PDB file of C-alpha atoms in Angstrom:
ATOM      1  CA  MET A   1     -30.047  28.124  28.503  1.00 44.00           C
ATOM      2  CA  SER A   2     -31.246  30.834  30.849  1.00 42.00           C
ATOM      3  CA  GLY A   3     -34.540  31.113  29.029  1.00 46.00           C
ATOM      4  CA  TYR A   4     -35.425  27.538  29.918  1.00 44.00           C
ATOM      5  CA  VAL A   5     -34.098  26.879  33.426  1.00 47.00           C
ATOM      6  CA  GLU A   6     -33.078  28.856  36.487  1.00 61.00           C
ATOM      7  CA  HIS A   7     -29.954  26.766  36.982  1.00 84.00           C
ATOM      8  CA  VAL A   8     -27.875  24.775  34.524  1.00 91.00           C
ATOM      9  CA  THR A   9     -27.830  21.107  35.451  1.00 94.00           C
ATOM     10  CA  CYS A  10     -24.749  18.936  35.212  1.00 95.00           C
ATOM     11  CA  GLU A  11     -26.291  17.155  32.222  1.00 95.00           C
ATOM     12  CA  GLN A  12     -26.929  20.468  30.448  1.00 95.00           C
ATOM     13  CA  LEU A  13     -23.347  21.518  31.100  1.00 95.00           C
ATOM     14  CA  VAL A  14     -22.027  18.290  29.564  1.00 95.00           C
ATOM     15  CA  ASP A  15     -24.301  18.775  26.543  1.00 95.00           C
ATOM     16  CA  ALA A  16     -23.058  22.338  26.018  1.00 95.00           C
ATOM     17  CA  LEU A  17     -19.405  21.818  26.950  1.00 96.00           C
ATOM     18  CA  THR A  18     -18.006  21.554  23.433  1.00 95.00           C
ATOM     19  CA  ASP A  19     -19.706  24.789  22.409  1.00 96.00           C
ATOM     20  CA  TYR A  20     -18.497  26.433  25.624  1.00 96.00           C
ATOM     21  CA  LEU A  21     -14.897  25.366  25.089  1.00 96.00           C
ATOM     22  CA  GLU A  22     -15.025  26.443  21.439  1.00 95.00           C
ATOM     23  CA  GLY A  23     -16.375  29.852  22.467  1.00 95.00           C
ATOM     24  CA  VAL A  24     -19.553  29.702  20.393  1.00 96.00           C
ATOM     25  CA  LEU A  25     -22.125  30.190  23.171  1.00 95.00           C
ATOM     26  CA  ASP A  26     -23.773  33.580  23.516  1.00 94.00           C
ATOM     27  CA  ASP A  27     -22.857  35.686  26.553  1.00 94.00           C
ATOM     28  CA  GLU A  28     -25.859  34.582  28.611  1.00 93.00           C
ATOM     29  CA  GLN A  29     -25.261  30.872  27.959  1.00 94.00           C
ATOM     30  CA  ARG A  30     -21.555  31.233  28.728  1.00 95.00           C
ATOM     31  CA  ALA A  31     -22.384  33.008  31.998  1.00 94.00           C
ATOM     32  CA  ASP A  32     -24.823  30.219  32.927  1.00 94.00           C
ATOM     33  CA  ILE A  33     -22.121  27.598  32.376  1.00 95.00           C
ATOM     34  CA  GLU A  34     -19.505  29.582  34.295  1.00 95.00           C
ATOM     35  CA  ARG A  35     -21.915  30.124  37.191  1.00 94.00           C
ATOM     36  CA  HIS A  36     -22.544  26.370  37.362  1.00 95.00           C
ATOM     37  CA  ILE A  37     -18.799  25.641  37.325  1.00 96.00           C
ATOM     38  CA  VAL A  38     -18.315  27.942  40.330  1.00 95.00           C
ATOM     39  CA  PHE A  39     -20.875  26.046  42.409  1.00 94.00           C
ATOM     40  CA  CYS A  40     -20.327  22.468  41.178  1.00 95.00           C
ATOM     41  CA  ALA A  41     -16.919  21.014  42.011  1.00 96.00           C
ATOM     42  CA  GLY A  42     -17.579  17.880  39.944  1.00 96.00           C
ATOM     43  CA  CYS A  43     -18.302  19.856  36.792  1.00 96.00           C
ATOM     44  CA  ALA A  44     -15.391  22.217  37.468  1.00 97.00           C
ATOM     45  CA  THR A  45     -13.111  19.169  37.584  1.00 97.00           C
ATOM     46  CA  TYR A  46     -14.704  17.760  34.424  1.00 97.00           C
ATOM     47  CA  VAL A  47     -14.227  21.040  32.519  1.00 97.00           C
ATOM     48  CA  GLU A  48     -10.604  21.242  33.642  1.00 97.00           C
ATOM     49  CA  GLN A  49      -9.987  17.628  32.574  1.00 97.00           C
ATOM     50  CA  MET A  50     -11.475  18.360  29.155  1.00 96.00           C
ATOM     51  CA  ARG A  51      -9.297  21.466  28.784  1.00 96.00           C
ATOM     52  CA  ASP A  52      -6.220  19.444  29.769  1.00 96.00           C
ATOM     53  CA  THR A  53      -7.153  16.678  27.317  1.00 95.00           C
ATOM     54  CA  ILE A  54      -7.614  19.154  24.467  1.00 93.00           C
ATOM     55  CA  ASP A  55      -4.279  20.760  25.320  1.00 92.00           C
ATOM     56  CA  LEU A  56      -2.440  17.426  25.426  1.00 92.00           C
ATOM     57  CA  VAL A  57      -4.000  16.090  22.232  1.00 90.00           C
ATOM     58  CA  GLY A  58      -3.020  19.323  20.517  1.00 87.00           C
ATOM     59  CA  ARG A  59       0.611  18.623  21.379  1.00 86.00           C
ATOM     60  CA  LEU A  60       0.705  15.124  19.898  1.00 83.00           C
ATOM     61  CA  ALA A  61       2.832  14.723  16.841  1.00 80.00           C
ATOM     62  CA  GLU A  62       1.360  12.735  14.007  1.00 82.00           C
ATOM     63  CA  GLU A  63       3.309   9.534  13.662  1.00 84.00           C
ATOM     64  CA  ARG A  64       2.754   6.917  11.044  1.00 85.00           C
ATOM     65  CA  PRO A  65       3.300   3.313  12.099  1.00 85.00           C
ATOM     66  CA  ASP A  66       6.194   1.513  10.433  1.00 90.00           C
ATOM     67  CA  ASP A  67       5.577  -1.482   8.167  1.00 93.00           C
ATOM     68  CA  VAL A  68       5.903  -4.013  11.011  1.00 94.00           C
ATOM     69  CA  GLN A  69       3.426  -2.127  13.216  1.00 93.00           C
ATOM     70  CA  THR A  70       1.029  -1.778  10.286  1.00 93.00           C
ATOM     71  CA  ALA A  71       1.187  -5.509   9.568  1.00 95.00           C
ATOM     72  CA  GLN A  72       0.571  -6.308  13.243  1.00 95.00           C
ATOM     73  CA  LEU A  73      -2.437  -3.991  13.427  1.00 93.00           C
ATOM     74  CA  VAL A  74      -3.923  -5.321  10.195  1.00 95.00           C
ATOM     75  CA  GLY A  75      -3.438  -8.889  11.449  1.00 96.00           C
ATOM     76  CA  LEU A  76      -5.195  -8.088  14.731  1.00 95.00           C
ATOM     77  CA  PHE A  77      -8.069  -6.454  12.929  1.00 94.00           C
ATOM     78  CA  ARG A  78      -8.473  -9.367  10.530  1.00 95.00           C
ATOM     79  CA  ARG A  79      -8.506 -11.891  13.391  1.00 95.00           C
ATOM     80  CA  TRP A  80     -11.064  -9.827  15.256  1.00 93.00           C
ATOM     81  CA  ARG A  81     -13.205  -9.449  12.121  1.00 94.00           C
ATOM     82  CA  ASP A  82     -13.043 -13.182  11.347  1.00 92.00           C
ATOM     83  CA  GLU A  83     -13.974 -14.134  14.920  1.00 90.00           C
ATOM     84  CA  HIS A  84     -16.964 -11.812  14.931  1.00 87.00           C
ATOM     85  CA  ALA A  85     -18.096 -12.669  11.419  1.00 83.00           C
ATOM     86  CA  HIS A  86     -18.436 -16.329  12.420  1.00 68.00           C
ATOM     87  CA  GLY A  87     -20.241 -15.672  15.687  1.00 60.00           C
ATOM     88  CA  GLY A  88     -17.169 -16.240  17.855  1.00 52.00           C
ATOM     89  CA  GLY A  89     -15.531 -13.964  20.344  1.00 50.00           C
ATOM     90  CA  ASP A  90     -17.052 -11.356  22.611  1.00 52.00           C
ATOM     91  CA  PRO A  91     -19.678  -8.906  21.328  1.00 48.00           C
TER      92      PRO A  91
END
């Protein structure tokens, strides 16, 4: 990033955030992102929200729906599909 711009924009931070959080950016790119986070409260909040989301999703236990829930979901999907296949319903 540093080779192309003097300052990372918010849009560039969003584009690079996954790589940043996964630790795959080189040292210079990581420093550019961290410098932006220090000066941009909105992006700092966004990065923290993404970290919290990743942490919470990582704690979820995989649960399979029971037969009743499965039947309800399949029924909803089929109704939605039928409505949209015939030009009805919202886009």
